[in-house]
mmCIF file of C-alpha atoms in Angstrom:
data_model
loop_
_atom_site.group_PDB
_atom_site.id
_atom_site.type_symbol
_atom_site.label_atom_id
_atom_site.label_comp_id
_atom_site.label_asym_id
_atom_site.label_seq_id
_atom_site.Cartn_x
_atom_site.Cartn_y
_atom_site.Cartn_z
ATOM 1 C CA MET A 9 12.141 53.212 -29.312
ATOM 2 C CA THR A 10 15.439 51.297 -29.648
ATOM 3 C CA VAL A 11 15.638 47.686 -30.758
ATOM 4 C CA ARG A 12 16.796 46.661 -27.279
ATOM 5 C CA LEU A 13 13.822 48.412 -25.655
ATOM 6 C CA ARG A 14 11.364 46.857 -28.106
ATOM 7 C CA ASN A 15 12.784 43.403 -27.379
ATOM 8 C CA LEU A 16 12.461 44.043 -23.620
ATOM 9 C CA CYS A 17 8.800 45.047 -24.058
ATOM 10 C CA ARG A 18 8.092 41.934 -26.069
ATOM 11 C CA TYR A 19 9.729 39.804 -23.353
ATOM 12 C CA VAL A 20 7.616 41.402 -20.621
ATOM 13 C CA LEU A 21 4.420 40.913 -22.649
ATOM 14 C CA LEU A 22 5.323 37.277 -23.250
ATOM 15 C CA CYS A 23 5.854 36.701 -19.522
ATOM 16 C CA VAL A 24 2.479 38.284 -18.777
ATOM 17 C CA ALA A 25 0.783 36.128 -21.403
ATOM 18 C CA VAL A 26 2.334 32.915 -20.093
ATOM 19 C CA LEU A 27 2.287 33.568 -16.365
ATOM 20 C CA GLY A 28 -0.791 35.742 -16.132
ATOM 21 C CA PRO A 29 -3.455 33.019 -16.280
ATOM 22 C CA ARG A 30 -1.566 30.956 -13.724
ATOM 23 C CA ALA A 31 -1.226 33.862 -11.360
ATOM 24 C CA ALA A 32 -4.915 34.632 -11.700
ATOM 25 C CA PHE A 33 -5.847 31.169 -10.494
ATOM 26 C CA ALA A 34 -3.018 30.595 -8.039
ATOM 27 C CA HIS A 35 -3.951 30.511 -4.387
ATOM 28 C CA PRO A 36 -2.037 29.841 -1.196
ATOM 29 C CA ALA A 37 -3.968 26.718 -0.198
ATOM 30 C CA PRO A 38 -4.619 24.353 -3.157
ATOM 31 C CA PHE A 39 -6.562 21.934 -0.996
ATOM 32 C CA SER A 40 -9.930 20.165 -1.021
ATOM 33 C CA TYR A 41 -11.618 18.366 1.861
ATOM 34 C CA ILE A 42 -13.856 15.299 1.621
ATOM 35 C CA ASP A 43 -15.793 13.939 4.605
ATOM 36 C CA LEU A 44 -17.426 10.523 4.273
ATOM 37 C CA GLN A 45 -19.941 9.426 6.934
ATOM 38 C CA LEU A 46 -20.652 5.708 6.619
ATOM 39 C CA GLY A 47 -24.204 4.635 7.382
ATOM 40 C CA ASP A 48 -26.128 1.394 7.175
ATOM 41 C CA THR A 49 -27.756 2.193 3.835
ATOM 42 C CA ALA A 50 -25.721 5.082 2.393
ATOM 43 C CA ILE A 51 -22.615 7.222 2.720
ATOM 44 C CA GLN A 52 -23.233 10.890 3.435
ATOM 45 C CA GLY A 53 -20.523 13.100 1.984
ATOM 46 C CA THR A 54 -19.325 16.689 2.169
ATOM 47 C CA LEU A 55 -16.888 18.241 -0.288
ATOM 48 C CA VAL A 56 -15.236 21.609 0.380
ATOM 49 C CA ILE A 57 -13.287 23.132 -2.524
ATOM 50 C CA HIS A 58 -11.562 26.464 -3.096
ATOM 51 C CA ALA A 59 -13.609 28.917 -5.133
ATOM 52 C CA LEU A 60 -10.623 29.604 -7.399
ATOM 53 C CA ASP A 61 -10.427 25.916 -8.387
ATOM 54 C CA ALA A 62 -14.136 25.859 -9.169
ATOM 55 C CA ALA A 63 -13.834 29.101 -11.120
ATOM 56 C CA HIS A 64 -11.032 27.641 -13.222
ATOM 57 C CA GLU A 65 -13.106 24.580 -14.137
ATOM 58 C CA LEU A 66 -16.197 26.669 -14.869
ATOM 59 C CA MET A 67 -14.228 29.461 -16.627
ATOM 60 C CA VAL A 68 -15.839 32.049 -14.356
ATOM 61 C CA GLU A 69 -14.165 35.405 -13.739
ATOM 62 C CA PRO A 70 -13.785 36.757 -11.196
ATOM 63 C CA ALA A 71 -13.944 33.771 -8.852
ATOM 64 C CA GLU A 72 -15.778 35.892 -6.255
ATOM 65 C CA ARG A 73 -18.930 35.582 -8.377
ATOM 66 C CA LEU A 74 -19.238 32.043 -6.990
ATOM 67 C CA HIS A 75 -19.772 33.503 -3.515
ATOM 68 C CA ASP A 76 -23.136 34.775 -4.715
ATOM 69 C CA ALA A 77 -25.648 32.024 -3.921
ATOM 70 C CA THR A 78 -27.937 33.061 -6.778
ATOM 71 C CA PHE A 79 -25.173 32.891 -9.370
ATOM 72 C CA LEU A 80 -23.812 29.690 -7.843
ATOM 73 C CA ALA A 81 -27.182 28.031 -8.387
ATOM 74 C CA THR A 82 -26.930 28.708 -12.128
ATOM 75 C CA VAL A 83 -23.608 26.845 -12.486
ATOM 76 C CA ARG A 84 -24.245 24.152 -9.873
ATOM 77 C CA THR A 85 -25.184 21.402 -12.355
ATOM 78 C CA ARG A 86 -22.080 22.013 -14.455
ATOM 79 C CA LEU A 87 -19.810 21.906 -11.416
ATOM 80 C CA GLU A 88 -21.397 18.713 -10.103
ATOM 81 C CA ALA A 89 -21.006 17.070 -13.518
ATOM 82 C CA ILE A 90 -17.305 17.948 -13.499
ATOM 83 C CA LEU A 91 -16.569 16.809 -9.951
ATOM 84 C CA GLY A 92 -18.714 13.663 -9.822
ATOM 85 C CA PRO A 93 -16.432 11.378 -11.877
ATOM 86 C CA ARG A 94 -13.370 12.783 -10.093
ATOM 87 C CA LEU A 95 -14.419 11.846 -6.552
ATOM 88 C CA GLY A 96 -13.025 8.379 -7.128
ATOM 89 C CA VAL A 97 -14.884 6.387 -4.454
ATOM 90 C CA ARG A 98 -15.480 2.679 -5.053
ATOM 91 C CA ALA A 99 -17.115 -0.106 -3.071
ATOM 92 C CA GLY A 100 -16.870 -3.088 -5.370
ATOM 93 C CA GLY A 101 -17.703 -0.760 -8.269
ATOM 94 C CA PRO A 102 -17.670 3.020 -8.746
ATOM 95 C CA LEU A 103 -20.112 4.955 -6.545
ATOM 96 C CA VAL A 104 -21.900 7.765 -8.342
ATOM 97 C CA PRO A 105 -22.697 10.728 -6.099
ATOM 98 C CA GLU A 106 -26.234 12.006 -5.723
ATOM 99 C CA TRP A 107 -25.726 15.731 -5.163
ATOM 100 C CA ILE A 108 -27.876 17.191 -2.412
ATOM 101 C CA GLY A 109 -26.850 20.827 -2.153
ATOM 102 C CA ILE A 110 -24.220 23.507 -2.598
ATOM 103 C CA GLU A 111 -23.453 26.681 -0.683
ATOM 104 C CA PRO A 112 -20.769 29.359 -0.731
ATOM 105 C CA VAL A 113 -18.416 29.770 2.224
ATOM 106 C CA PRO A 114 -17.087 33.282 1.581
ATOM 107 C CA ASP A 115 -14.995 33.586 4.735
ATOM 108 C CA GLN A 116 -12.959 30.557 3.560
ATOM 109 C CA GLN A 117 -13.113 31.519 -0.131
ATOM 110 C CA ALA A 118 -14.668 28.115 -0.608
ATOM 111 C CA LEU A 119 -17.727 26.195 -1.742
ATOM 112 C CA ARG A 120 -19.343 23.361 0.186
ATOM 113 C CA LEU A 121 -21.111 20.585 -1.709
ATOM 114 C CA ARG A 122 -23.151 17.833 -0.082
ATOM 115 C CA PHE A 123 -23.719 14.451 -1.681
ATOM 116 C CA ARG A 124 -24.912 10.935 -1.006
ATOM 117 C CA LEU A 125 -23.409 7.624 -2.146
ATOM 118 C CA THR A 126 -25.927 4.795 -2.210
ATOM 119 C CA ALA A 127 -24.189 1.775 -0.695
ATOM 120 C CA ALA A 128 -25.139 -0.434 2.225
ATOM 121 C CA ARG A 129 -22.263 -0.390 4.703
ATOM 122 C CA PRO A 130 -19.505 -1.957 2.576
ATOM 123 C CA GLY A 131 -16.643 -4.112 3.748
ATOM 124 C CA SER A 132 -14.178 -1.663 2.245
ATOM 125 C CA LEU A 133 -13.976 1.647 0.426
ATOM 126 C CA THR A 134 -11.325 2.330 -2.186
ATOM 127 C CA ILE A 135 -10.608 6.041 -2.620
ATOM 128 C CA GLN A 136 -8.567 8.003 -5.159
ATOM 129 C CA PRO A 137 -9.842 11.549 -5.756
ATOM 130 C CA ARG A 138 -8.515 13.546 -8.712
ATOM 131 C CA LEU A 139 -10.557 16.702 -8.271
ATOM 132 C CA PHE A 140 -8.435 19.346 -9.999
ATOM 133 C CA PRO A 141 -5.840 17.715 -12.248
ATOM 134 C CA TYR A 142 -4.926 21.080 -13.811
ATOM 135 C CA ASP A 143 -3.016 21.916 -10.620
ATOM 136 C CA PRO A 144 -0.177 19.423 -9.890
ATOM 137 C CA LEU A 145 0.180 20.829 -6.353
ATOM 138 C CA HIS A 146 -3.446 20.227 -5.428
ATOM 139 C CA GLN A 147 -4.099 17.924 -2.467
ATOM 140 C CA SER A 148 -7.283 16.273 -1.266
ATOM 141 C CA PHE A 149 -7.804 15.497 2.425
ATOM 142 C CA VAL A 150 -10.253 12.666 3.080
ATOM 143 C CA ASN A 151 -11.832 11.913 6.470
ATOM 144 C CA VAL A 152 -13.792 8.697 6.976
ATOM 145 C CA TYR A 153 -16.287 8.482 9.841
ATOM 146 C CA GLU A 154 -18.144 5.506 11.314
ATOM 147 C CA GLU A 155 -20.670 5.726 14.116
ATOM 148 C CA GLY A 156 -19.912 9.444 14.342
ATOM 149 C CA GLU A 157 -16.207 8.841 15.043
ATOM 150 C CA LEU A 158 -13.271 9.728 12.808
ATOM 151 C CA ARG A 159 -11.724 6.390 11.849
ATOM 152 C CA GLN A 160 -9.301 7.184 9.031
ATOM 153 C CA GLN A 161 -7.591 10.153 7.358
ATOM 154 C CA PHE A 162 -5.958 10.103 3.937
ATOM 155 C CA VAL A 163 -4.041 12.750 2.007
ATOM 156 C CA PHE A 164 -3.953 12.525 -1.792
ATOM 157 C CA SER A 165 -1.683 14.382 -4.181
ATOM 158 C CA ALA A 166 -1.548 14.186 -7.950
ATOM 159 C CA SER A 167 0.755 11.148 -7.750
ATOM 160 C CA SER A 168 -0.961 9.277 -4.898
ATOM 161 C CA ALA A 169 -2.096 5.720 -5.463
ATOM 162 C CA GLU A 170 -5.556 4.623 -4.412
ATOM 163 C CA LYS A 171 -6.084 3.813 -0.743
ATOM 164 C CA THR A 172 -8.504 1.453 0.936
ATOM 165 C CA TYR A 173 -10.505 1.874 4.126
ATOM 166 C CA TYR A 174 -11.798 -1.302 5.793
ATOM 167 C CA THR A 175 -14.976 -0.863 7.772
ATOM 168 C CA GLY A 176 -15.431 -2.076 11.328
ATOM 169 C CA THR A 177 -17.918 -4.790 10.389
ATOM 170 C CA ARG A 178 -17.876 -8.493 9.627
ATOM 171 C CA GLN A 179 -17.814 -7.529 5.941
ATOM 172 C CA GLY A 180 -14.819 -5.333 6.713
ATOM 173 C CA ALA A 181 -12.931 -8.209 8.313
ATOM 174 C CA LEU A 182 -13.733 -10.410 5.325
ATOM 175 C CA ALA A 183 -12.533 -7.676 2.962
ATOM 176 C CA VAL A 184 -9.244 -7.458 4.874
ATOM 177 C CA MET A 185 -8.799 -11.218 4.655
ATOM 178 C CA LYS A 186 -9.608 -11.261 0.931
ATOM 179 C CA THR A 187 -6.893 -8.654 0.411
ATOM 180 C CA PHE A 188 -4.116 -9.735 2.755
ATOM 181 C CA ILE A 189 -4.289 -13.546 2.592
ATOM 182 C CA PRO A 190 -3.575 -13.570 -1.180
ATOM 183 C CA SER A 191 -0.881 -10.953 -0.589
ATOM 184 C CA GLY A 192 0.850 -13.217 1.954
ATOM 185 C CA ILE A 193 0.641 -16.218 -0.384
ATOM 186 C CA GLU A 194 1.989 -14.192 -3.276
ATOM 187 C CA HIS A 195 4.876 -12.783 -1.261
ATOM 188 C CA ILE A 196 6.330 -16.121 -0.222
ATOM 189 C CA LEU A 197 5.771 -17.650 -3.660
ATOM 190 C CA ILE A 198 7.614 -14.820 -5.441
ATOM 191 C CA GLY A 199 10.363 -14.641 -2.780
ATOM 192 C CA PRO A 200 13.123 -16.995 -3.995
ATOM 193 C CA ASP A 201 15.236 -16.425 -0.870
ATOM 194 C CA HIS A 202 12.420 -17.532 1.474
ATOM 195 C CA ILE A 203 11.657 -20.525 -0.746
ATOM 196 C CA LEU A 204 15.297 -21.614 -0.931
ATOM 197 C CA PHE A 205 15.640 -21.351 2.854
ATOM 198 C CA LEU A 206 12.676 -23.692 3.263
ATOM 199 C CA ILE A 207 13.993 -26.110 0.647
ATOM 200 C CA GLY A 208 17.358 -26.153 2.405
ATOM 201 C CA LEU A 209 15.648 -27.171 5.633
ATOM 202 C CA LEU A 210 13.831 -30.014 3.862
ATOM 203 C CA LEU A 211 16.663 -31.494 1.761
ATOM 204 C CA LEU A 212 17.734 -34.080 4.344
ATOM 205 C CA GLY A 213 14.167 -35.266 4.828
ATOM 206 C CA GLY A 214 13.111 -36.853 8.106
ATOM 207 C CA SER A 215 9.955 -38.053 9.778
ATOM 208 C CA VAL A 216 6.667 -36.234 9.523
ATOM 209 C CA THR A 217 7.104 -35.176 13.153
ATOM 210 C CA ALA A 218 10.525 -33.677 12.421
ATOM 211 C CA LEU A 219 9.229 -31.763 9.407
ATOM 212 C CA VAL A 220 6.265 -30.450 11.412
ATOM 213 C CA ARG A 221 8.673 -29.204 14.096
ATOM 214 C CA ILE A 222 10.782 -27.418 11.477
ATOM 215 C CA VAL A 223 7.800 -25.727 9.831
ATOM 216 C CA THR A 224 6.245 -24.793 13.178
ATOM 217 C CA ALA A 225 9.505 -23.307 14.431
ATOM 218 C CA PHE A 226 9.911 -21.203 11.281
ATOM 219 C CA THR A 227 6.298 -20.042 11.613
ATOM 220 C CA ILE A 228 6.758 -19.017 15.254
ATOM 221 C CA GLY A 229 9.972 -17.166 14.466
ATOM 222 C CA HIS A 230 8.775 -15.084 11.545
ATOM 223 C CA SER A 231 5.354 -14.451 13.110
ATOM 224 C CA ILE A 232 6.990 -12.799 16.130
ATOM 225 C CA THR A 233 9.181 -10.397 14.179
ATOM 226 C CA LEU A 234 6.569 -9.780 11.485
ATOM 227 C CA SER A 235 4.205 -8.470 14.150
ATOM 228 C CA LEU A 236 6.871 -6.451 15.983
ATOM 229 C CA ALA A 237 8.137 -4.800 12.813
ATOM 230 C CA ALA A 238 4.737 -4.191 11.218
ATOM 231 C CA LEU A 239 3.655 -2.430 14.418
ATOM 232 C CA ASN A 240 6.862 -0.345 14.284
ATOM 233 C CA LEU A 241 7.997 -1.693 17.667
ATOM 234 C CA VAL A 242 11.254 -3.050 16.217
ATOM 235 C CA THR A 243 12.342 -1.838 12.777
ATOM 236 C CA PRO A 244 15.855 -2.897 11.778
ATOM 237 C CA SER A 245 17.137 -1.529 8.492
ATOM 238 C CA PRO A 246 16.611 -3.612 5.322
ATOM 239 C CA ALA A 247 20.334 -2.974 4.693
ATOM 240 C CA PHE A 248 20.960 -5.344 7.604
ATOM 241 C CA ILE A 249 18.014 -7.729 7.226
ATOM 242 C CA GLU A 250 18.398 -8.597 3.536
ATOM 243 C CA PRO A 251 22.056 -9.730 3.836
ATOM 244 C CA ALA A 252 21.144 -11.589 7.045
ATOM 245 C CA ILE A 253 18.455 -13.511 5.139
ATOM 246 C CA ALA A 254 21.077 -14.453 2.537
ATOM 247 C CA LEU A 255 23.437 -15.644 5.291
ATOM 248 C CA SER A 256 20.658 -17.781 6.781
ATOM 249 C CA ILE A 257 20.411 -19.592 3.445
ATOM 250 C CA VAL A 258 24.189 -20.201 3.388
ATOM 251 C CA PHE A 259 24.055 -21.485 6.967
ATOM 252 C CA VAL A 260 21.280 -23.996 6.392
ATOM 253 C CA GLY A 261 23.025 -25.368 3.289
ATOM 254 C CA ALA A 262 26.326 -25.684 5.152
ATOM 255 C CA ASP A 263 24.603 -27.380 8.100
ATOM 256 C CA ASN A 264 23.247 -30.010 5.712
ATOM 257 C CA LEU A 265 26.790 -30.821 4.549
ATOM 258 C CA VAL A 266 28.477 -31.006 7.949
ATOM 259 C CA ARG A 267 25.708 -32.472 10.110
ATOM 260 C CA GLY A 268 26.099 -36.041 8.931
ATOM 261 C CA GLY A 269 24.599 -38.330 11.552
ATOM 262 C CA GLY A 270 24.745 -35.748 14.292
ATOM 263 C CA ARG A 271 21.936 -34.093 16.159
ATOM 264 C CA ASP A 272 19.180 -32.567 14.026
ATOM 265 C CA LEU A 273 19.198 -28.844 14.783
ATOM 266 C CA ARG A 274 17.002 -27.792 11.886
ATOM 267 C CA ALA A 275 14.047 -26.784 14.068
ATOM 268 C CA TRP A 276 16.291 -24.466 16.107
ATOM 269 C CA ILE A 277 17.813 -23.062 12.904
ATOM 270 C CA ALA A 278 14.317 -22.485 11.525
ATOM 271 C CA LEU A 279 13.261 -20.686 14.699
ATOM 272 C CA ALA A 280 16.367 -18.484 14.892
ATOM 273 C CA PHE A 281 16.449 -17.492 11.257
ATOM 274 C CA GLY A 282 12.663 -17.320 11.105
ATOM 275 C CA LEU A 283 13.054 -14.214 13.275
ATOM 276 C CA VAL A 284 15.212 -12.679 10.543
ATOM 277 C CA HIS A 285 12.865 -13.667 7.717
ATOM 278 C CA GLY A 286 9.940 -12.139 9.615
ATOM 279 C CA PHE A 287 11.550 -8.713 9.320
ATOM 280 C CA GLY A 288 11.789 -9.292 5.578
ATOM 281 C CA PHE A 289 8.077 -10.104 5.401
ATOM 282 C CA ALA A 290 7.305 -6.976 7.426
ATOM 283 C CA ASN A 291 9.189 -4.713 5.005
ATOM 284 C CA VAL A 292 6.892 -5.870 2.221
ATOM 285 C CA LEU A 293 3.803 -5.566 4.408
ATOM 286 C CA ARG A 294 4.642 -1.966 5.351
ATOM 287 C CA GLU A 295 5.087 -1.080 1.673
ATOM 288 C CA PHE A 296 1.745 -2.703 0.932
ATOM 289 C CA GLY A 297 0.099 -0.565 3.619
ATOM 290 C CA LEU A 298 -1.484 -1.629 6.888
ATOM 291 C CA PRO A 299 -5.011 -0.326 7.470
ATOM 292 C CA ARG A 300 -4.989 1.362 10.869
ATOM 293 C CA GLU A 301 -8.620 0.540 11.555
ATOM 294 C CA ALA A 302 -8.083 -3.191 10.894
ATOM 295 C CA LEU A 303 -4.511 -3.671 12.039
ATOM 296 C CA GLY A 304 -5.044 -6.965 13.848
ATOM 297 C CA TRP A 305 -6.996 -8.549 11.021
ATOM 298 C CA SER A 306 -4.514 -7.423 8.370
ATOM 299 C CA LEU A 307 -1.532 -8.795 10.298
ATOM 300 C CA PHE A 308 -3.339 -12.062 10.983
ATOM 301 C CA SER A 309 -4.494 -12.414 7.375
ATOM 302 C CA PHE A 310 -1.088 -11.680 5.858
ATOM 303 C CA ASN A 311 0.501 -14.234 8.180
ATOM 304 C CA VAL A 312 -2.134 -16.828 7.277
ATOM 305 C CA GLY A 313 -1.349 -16.199 3.610
ATOM 306 C CA VAL A 314 2.367 -16.698 4.246
ATOM 307 C CA GLU A 315 1.623 -19.979 6.047
ATOM 308 C CA ILE A 316 -0.608 -21.241 3.243
ATOM 309 C CA GLY A 317 2.108 -20.519 0.688
ATOM 310 C CA GLN A 318 4.735 -22.045 2.957
ATOM 311 C CA LEU A 319 2.738 -25.247 3.502
ATOM 312 C CA GLY A 320 2.194 -25.561 -0.235
ATOM 313 C CA ILE A 321 5.951 -25.408 -0.816
ATOM 314 C CA VAL A 322 6.672 -27.882 2.008
ATOM 315 C CA LEU A 323 4.125 -30.418 0.757
ATOM 316 C CA VAL A 324 5.416 -30.328 -2.814
ATOM 317 C CA VAL A 325 9.145 -30.356 -1.991
ATOM 318 C CA ALA A 326 8.960 -32.853 0.889
ATOM 319 C CA SER A 327 6.788 -35.232 -1.150
ATOM 320 C CA LEU A 328 9.116 -35.054 -4.146
ATOM 321 C CA LEU A 329 12.246 -35.648 -2.058
ATOM 322 C CA ALA A 330 10.580 -38.538 -0.211
ATOM 323 C CA ALA A 331 9.601 -40.126 -3.530
ATOM 324 C CA ILE A 332 13.209 -39.902 -4.777
ATOM 325 C CA ARG A 333 14.552 -41.471 -1.578
ATOM 326 C CA ARG A 334 12.000 -44.307 -1.730
ATOM 327 C CA HIS A 335 12.941 -45.065 -5.322
ATOM 328 C CA ASN A 336 16.703 -44.837 -4.792
ATOM 329 C CA ALA A 337 18.274 -43.949 -1.460
ATOM 330 C CA ALA A 338 21.644 -43.154 -3.052
ATOM 331 C CA ALA A 339 20.017 -40.794 -5.537
ATOM 332 C CA GLY A 340 18.182 -39.119 -2.663
ATOM 333 C CA TYR A 341 21.488 -38.566 -0.867
ATOM 334 C CA ARG A 342 23.101 -37.101 -3.996
ATOM 335 C CA VAL A 343 20.134 -34.765 -4.500
ATOM 336 C CA ALA A 344 20.467 -33.562 -0.880
ATOM 337 C CA ILE A 345 24.211 -32.870 -1.311
ATOM 338 C CA ALA A 346 23.820 -31.187 -4.692
ATOM 339 C CA GLY A 347 20.837 -29.200 -3.456
ATOM 340 C CA SER A 348 22.770 -28.015 -0.418
ATOM 341 C CA LEU A 349 25.617 -26.802 -2.628
ATOM 342 C CA VAL A 350 23.126 -24.893 -4.777
ATOM 343 C CA VAL A 351 21.604 -23.380 -1.630
ATOM 344 C CA ILE A 352 25.026 -22.242 -0.410
ATOM 345 C CA ALA A 353 25.947 -20.791 -3.804
ATOM 346 C CA ALA A 354 22.676 -18.868 -4.127
ATOM 347 C CA GLY A 355 22.877 -17.550 -0.584
ATOM 348 C CA THR A 356 26.456 -16.432 -1.118
ATOM 349 C CA TYR A 357 25.516 -14.669 -4.346
ATOM 350 C CA TRP A 358 22.642 -12.826 -2.659
ATOM 351 C CA PHE A 359 24.832 -11.868 0.284
ATOM 352 C CA VAL A 360 27.509 -10.353 -1.961
ATOM 353 C CA GLU A 361 24.905 -8.615 -4.083
ATOM 354 C CA ARG A 362 23.049 -7.151 -1.094
ATOM 355 C CA VAL A 363 26.163 -6.003 0.760
ATOM 356 C CA PHE A 364 28.290 -4.683 -2.085
ATOM 357 C CA PHE A 365 25.691 -3.875 -4.754
ATOM 358 C CA PRO A 366 22.557 -2.779 -2.854
ATOM 359 C CA GLY A 367 19.741 -1.656 -5.122
ATOM 360 C CA GLY A 368 21.373 -3.323 -8.121
ATOM 361 C CA ALA A 369 19.561 -5.362 -10.719
#
């Protein structure tokens, strides 16, 4: 045997050694299926997995041995111990499955396991199965049922984040509110462009009635477009919306400088540009994820959160500016002019950044 031939043989043997085990366990459908039936006192579950995945975890060869009910009974406890922690179902805390039975499904090359999760109908279920981490292509399909009807379907891959199902109960509505109200508050408080727009509207002060009109107009404007965009009825590109938000900030600052003693148009400005800002809120809300089964409550709750955050900003800023004006009217005027210039500068910076350097730091 020549040196070249010996090297070729060694290469072939190496390929067999490396690829052989993978080929043995590869299968055309690396999927698992989880059905969750929500009841008043417990969740009834069914898990269908491919026999080859189970065989890999149990180190059983050939995998067809698992189609024998007698043999399957001997490894059932081991398999349940492996899969239990990987189901990844939580309702407040982790839910530990109580396994009820297992059976082979030879015509599907699969195994069907039945289990029970002890939990009175929860307000929400958080789900993140990681059943077979050895296979990066594996996917888990989860179906959630209530009152015998399919309410939600999720698909999980190795990189999927956890997902939450909100039940159709009073507890479910409360769970939605507990999730989305804080999210709305957080979004406006960490959004410097939204905050600066509001501050720009407040710099010139005014009566309580005037400020209420401004805030109400902004609320109406962004509530309309938030709902339209979150429901995918109108979905303008962020490439247009983000620069438009920046321009709205420039506009309100410039209006403060040129308005003088003219007519107060701030409520109309708030309404018009509130429509633009609503699309910005909706982009965040879509990324956060709207629960299909509680769409109305999630939209309402997120909007309430935005309003709470907005009112907090208005109360603090308006009170501070009013205190400055009461102490020294000239100082209050200078603060309004300087603040408006800052608003214009920041809005201009964001506009340039978002138009010419999108996605930049």
